[in-house]
mmCIF file of C-alpha atoms in Angstrom:
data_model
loop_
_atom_site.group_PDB
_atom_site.id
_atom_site.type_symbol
_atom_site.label_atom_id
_atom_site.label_comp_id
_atom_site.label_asym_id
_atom_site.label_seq_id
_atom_site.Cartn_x
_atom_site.Cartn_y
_atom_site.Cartn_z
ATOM 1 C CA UNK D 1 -14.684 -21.748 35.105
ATOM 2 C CA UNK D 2 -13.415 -18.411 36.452
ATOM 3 C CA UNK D 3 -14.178 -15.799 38.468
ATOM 4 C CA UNK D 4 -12.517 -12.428 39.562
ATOM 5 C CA UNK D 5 -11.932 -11.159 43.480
ATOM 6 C CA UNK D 6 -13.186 -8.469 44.974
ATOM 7 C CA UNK D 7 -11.252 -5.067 46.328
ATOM 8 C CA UNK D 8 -10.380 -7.454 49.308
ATOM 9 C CA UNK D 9 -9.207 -10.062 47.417
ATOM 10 C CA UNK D 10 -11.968 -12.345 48.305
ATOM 11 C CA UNK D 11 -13.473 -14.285 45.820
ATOM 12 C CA UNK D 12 -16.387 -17.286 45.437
ATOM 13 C CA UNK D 13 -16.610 -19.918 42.791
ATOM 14 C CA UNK D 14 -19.329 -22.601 42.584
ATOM 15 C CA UNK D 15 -18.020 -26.363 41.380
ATOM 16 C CA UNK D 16 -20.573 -28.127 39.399
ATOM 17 C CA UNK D 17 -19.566 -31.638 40.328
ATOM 18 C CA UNK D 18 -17.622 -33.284 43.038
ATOM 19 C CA UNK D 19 -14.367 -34.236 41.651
ATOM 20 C CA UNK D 20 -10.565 -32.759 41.488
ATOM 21 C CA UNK D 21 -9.759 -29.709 40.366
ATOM 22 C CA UNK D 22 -6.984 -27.923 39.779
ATOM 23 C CA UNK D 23 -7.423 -23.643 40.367
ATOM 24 C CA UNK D 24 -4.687 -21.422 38.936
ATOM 25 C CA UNK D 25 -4.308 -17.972 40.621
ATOM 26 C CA UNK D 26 -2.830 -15.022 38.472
ATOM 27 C CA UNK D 27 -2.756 -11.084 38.439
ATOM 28 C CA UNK D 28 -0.273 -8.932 36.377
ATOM 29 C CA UNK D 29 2.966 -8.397 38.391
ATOM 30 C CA UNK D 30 3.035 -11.407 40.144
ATOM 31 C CA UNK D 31 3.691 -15.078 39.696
ATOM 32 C CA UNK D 32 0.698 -17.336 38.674
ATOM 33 C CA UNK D 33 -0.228 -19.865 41.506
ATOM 34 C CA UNK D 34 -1.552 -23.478 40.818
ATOM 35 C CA UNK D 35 -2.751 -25.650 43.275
ATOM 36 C CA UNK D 36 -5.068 -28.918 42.566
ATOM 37 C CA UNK D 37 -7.769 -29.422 45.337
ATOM 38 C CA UNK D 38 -10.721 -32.175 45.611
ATOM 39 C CA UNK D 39 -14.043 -30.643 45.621
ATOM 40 C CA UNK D 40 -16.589 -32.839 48.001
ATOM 41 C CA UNK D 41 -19.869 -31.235 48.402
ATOM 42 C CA UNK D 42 -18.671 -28.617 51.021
ATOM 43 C CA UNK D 43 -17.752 -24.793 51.005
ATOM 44 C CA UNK D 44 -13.698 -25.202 50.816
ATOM 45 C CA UNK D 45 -11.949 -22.337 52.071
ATOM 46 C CA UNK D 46 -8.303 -21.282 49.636
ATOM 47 C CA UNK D 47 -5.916 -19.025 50.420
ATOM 48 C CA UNK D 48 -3.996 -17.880 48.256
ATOM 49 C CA UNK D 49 -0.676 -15.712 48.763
ATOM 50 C CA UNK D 50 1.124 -14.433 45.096
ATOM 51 C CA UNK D 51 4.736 -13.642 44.872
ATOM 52 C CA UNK D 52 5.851 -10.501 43.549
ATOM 53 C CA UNK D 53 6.898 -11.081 39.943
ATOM 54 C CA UNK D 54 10.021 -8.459 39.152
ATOM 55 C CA UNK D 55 10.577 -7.935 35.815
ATOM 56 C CA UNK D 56 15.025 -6.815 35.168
ATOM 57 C CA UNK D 57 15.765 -5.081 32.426
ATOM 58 C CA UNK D 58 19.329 -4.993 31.041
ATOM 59 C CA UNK D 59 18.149 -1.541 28.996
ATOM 60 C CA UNK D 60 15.211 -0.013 27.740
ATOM 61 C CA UNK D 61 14.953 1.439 23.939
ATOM 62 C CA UNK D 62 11.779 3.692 23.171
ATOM 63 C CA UNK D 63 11.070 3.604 20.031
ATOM 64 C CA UNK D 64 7.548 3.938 17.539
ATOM 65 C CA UNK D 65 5.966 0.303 17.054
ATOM 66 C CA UNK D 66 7.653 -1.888 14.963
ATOM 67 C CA UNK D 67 6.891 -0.654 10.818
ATOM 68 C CA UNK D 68 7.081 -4.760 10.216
ATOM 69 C CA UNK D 69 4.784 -4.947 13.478
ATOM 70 C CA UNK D 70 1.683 -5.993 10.977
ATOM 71 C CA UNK D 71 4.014 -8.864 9.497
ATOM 72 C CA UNK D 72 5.358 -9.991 12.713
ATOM 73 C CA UNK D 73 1.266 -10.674 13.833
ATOM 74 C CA UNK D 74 0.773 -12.903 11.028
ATOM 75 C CA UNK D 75 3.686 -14.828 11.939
ATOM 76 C CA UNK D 76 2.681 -14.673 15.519
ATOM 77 C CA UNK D 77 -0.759 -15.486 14.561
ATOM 78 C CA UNK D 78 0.110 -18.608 12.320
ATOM 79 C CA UNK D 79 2.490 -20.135 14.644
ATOM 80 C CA UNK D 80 0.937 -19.783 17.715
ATOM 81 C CA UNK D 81 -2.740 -20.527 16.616
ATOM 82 C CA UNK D 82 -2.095 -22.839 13.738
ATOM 83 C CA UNK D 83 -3.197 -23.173 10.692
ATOM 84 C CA UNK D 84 -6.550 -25.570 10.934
ATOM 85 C CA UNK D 85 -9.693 -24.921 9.690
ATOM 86 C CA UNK D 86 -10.415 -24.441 13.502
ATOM 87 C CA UNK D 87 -7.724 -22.054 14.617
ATOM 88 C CA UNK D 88 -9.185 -19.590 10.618
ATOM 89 C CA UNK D 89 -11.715 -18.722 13.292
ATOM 90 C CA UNK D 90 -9.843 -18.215 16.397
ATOM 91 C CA UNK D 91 -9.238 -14.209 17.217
ATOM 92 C CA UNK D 92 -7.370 -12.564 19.542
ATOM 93 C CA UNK D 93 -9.872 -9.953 20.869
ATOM 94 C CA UNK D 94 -6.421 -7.965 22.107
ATOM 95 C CA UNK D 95 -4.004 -7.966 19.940
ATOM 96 C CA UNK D 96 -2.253 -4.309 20.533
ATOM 97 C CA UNK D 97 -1.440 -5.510 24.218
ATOM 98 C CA UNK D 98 1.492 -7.774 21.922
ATOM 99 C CA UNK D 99 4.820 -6.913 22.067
ATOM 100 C CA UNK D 100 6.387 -8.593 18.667
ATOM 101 C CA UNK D 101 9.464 -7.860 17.475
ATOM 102 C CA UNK D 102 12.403 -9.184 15.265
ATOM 103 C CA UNK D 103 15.518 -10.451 17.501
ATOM 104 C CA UNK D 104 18.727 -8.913 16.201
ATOM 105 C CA UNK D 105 19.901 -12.014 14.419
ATOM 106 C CA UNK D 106 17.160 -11.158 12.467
ATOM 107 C CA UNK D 107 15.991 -14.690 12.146
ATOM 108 C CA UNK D 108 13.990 -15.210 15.728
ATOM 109 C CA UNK D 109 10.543 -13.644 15.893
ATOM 110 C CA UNK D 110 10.346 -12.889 19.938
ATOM 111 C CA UNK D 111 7.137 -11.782 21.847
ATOM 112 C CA UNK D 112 5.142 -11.106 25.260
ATOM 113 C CA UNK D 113 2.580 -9.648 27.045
ATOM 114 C CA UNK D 114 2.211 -7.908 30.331
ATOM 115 C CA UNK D 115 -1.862 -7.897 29.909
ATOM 116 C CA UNK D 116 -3.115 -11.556 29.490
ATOM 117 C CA UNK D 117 -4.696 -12.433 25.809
ATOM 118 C CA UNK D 118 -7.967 -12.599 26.001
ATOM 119 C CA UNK D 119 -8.757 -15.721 22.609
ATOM 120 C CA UNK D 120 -11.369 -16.360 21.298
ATOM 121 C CA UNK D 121 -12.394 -19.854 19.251
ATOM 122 C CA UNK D 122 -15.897 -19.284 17.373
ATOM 123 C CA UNK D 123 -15.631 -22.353 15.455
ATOM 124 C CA UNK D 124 -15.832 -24.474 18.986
ATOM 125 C CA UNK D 125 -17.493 -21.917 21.159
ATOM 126 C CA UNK D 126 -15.215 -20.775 23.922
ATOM 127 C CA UNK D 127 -12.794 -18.049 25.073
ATOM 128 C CA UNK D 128 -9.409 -18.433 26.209
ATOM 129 C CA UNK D 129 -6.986 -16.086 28.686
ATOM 130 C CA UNK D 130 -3.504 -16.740 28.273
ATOM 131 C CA UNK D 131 -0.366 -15.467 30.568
ATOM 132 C CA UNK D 132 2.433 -15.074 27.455
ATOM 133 C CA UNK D 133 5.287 -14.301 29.177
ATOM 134 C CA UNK D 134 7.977 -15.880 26.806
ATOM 135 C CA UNK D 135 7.254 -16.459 22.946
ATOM 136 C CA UNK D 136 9.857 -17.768 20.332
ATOM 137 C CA UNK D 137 9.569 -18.850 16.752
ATOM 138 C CA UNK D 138 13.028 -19.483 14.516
#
């Protein structure tokens, strides 16, 4: 289940079942918040207070995207997916908001996103949104 706030930061979500749940707070420049909670029956008030995420860079290079960016998404793609007849059908609905890129030992593909991916599994019917703030393949 999800749900997104208002200008306020208010927000309402309805819980199907009484049971325990565990609600994950996250919005881009700050630090996702998880906190498990019991749901009962009753209208549960949750605040909710994010840390400032800062983001230090050592140096910055501009340059054009990556001419290997294409091959670097397979490789993304393959490790991070898989390779099951399940995860043929998955698609990441945004895949320019990846940042890919060869590390200069030229043997670790490195990635991350500032804009969560927004995945999407056909084969089993659902969508995923995933925070990628560190990804590593050697």
């Amino acid at each position: 289940m999800g749900t997104l706030t208002d200008n306020t930061g208010s927000y309402t979500i309805n819980i199907p079942q009484n049971s325990t749940y565990e609600l994950i707070v996250s919005c881009i420049g700050y630090k996702s918040h998880s906190q498990i909670f019991s749901a009962e029956g009753g209208k549960q008030i949750i605040n909710v207070r994010l840390s400032v995420n800062l983001i230090i860079l050592n140096e910055v290079t501009v340059r054009s995207r990556e001419k290997n960016w294409l091959n670097n998404y397979s490789q993304f793609v393959k490790m991070f997916l898989g390779e099951t007849v399940n995860s043929q059908t998955c698609k990441i609905r945004n895949p320019g908001d990846l940042h890919l890129y060869i590390d200069s030992d030229m043997e670790t593909l490195k990635g991350f996103s500032f804009k969560p991916l927004n995945i999407e599994n056909r084969a089993l019917g659902y969508n995923i949104i995933y925070d990628l703030t560190d990804f590593s393949y050697n």
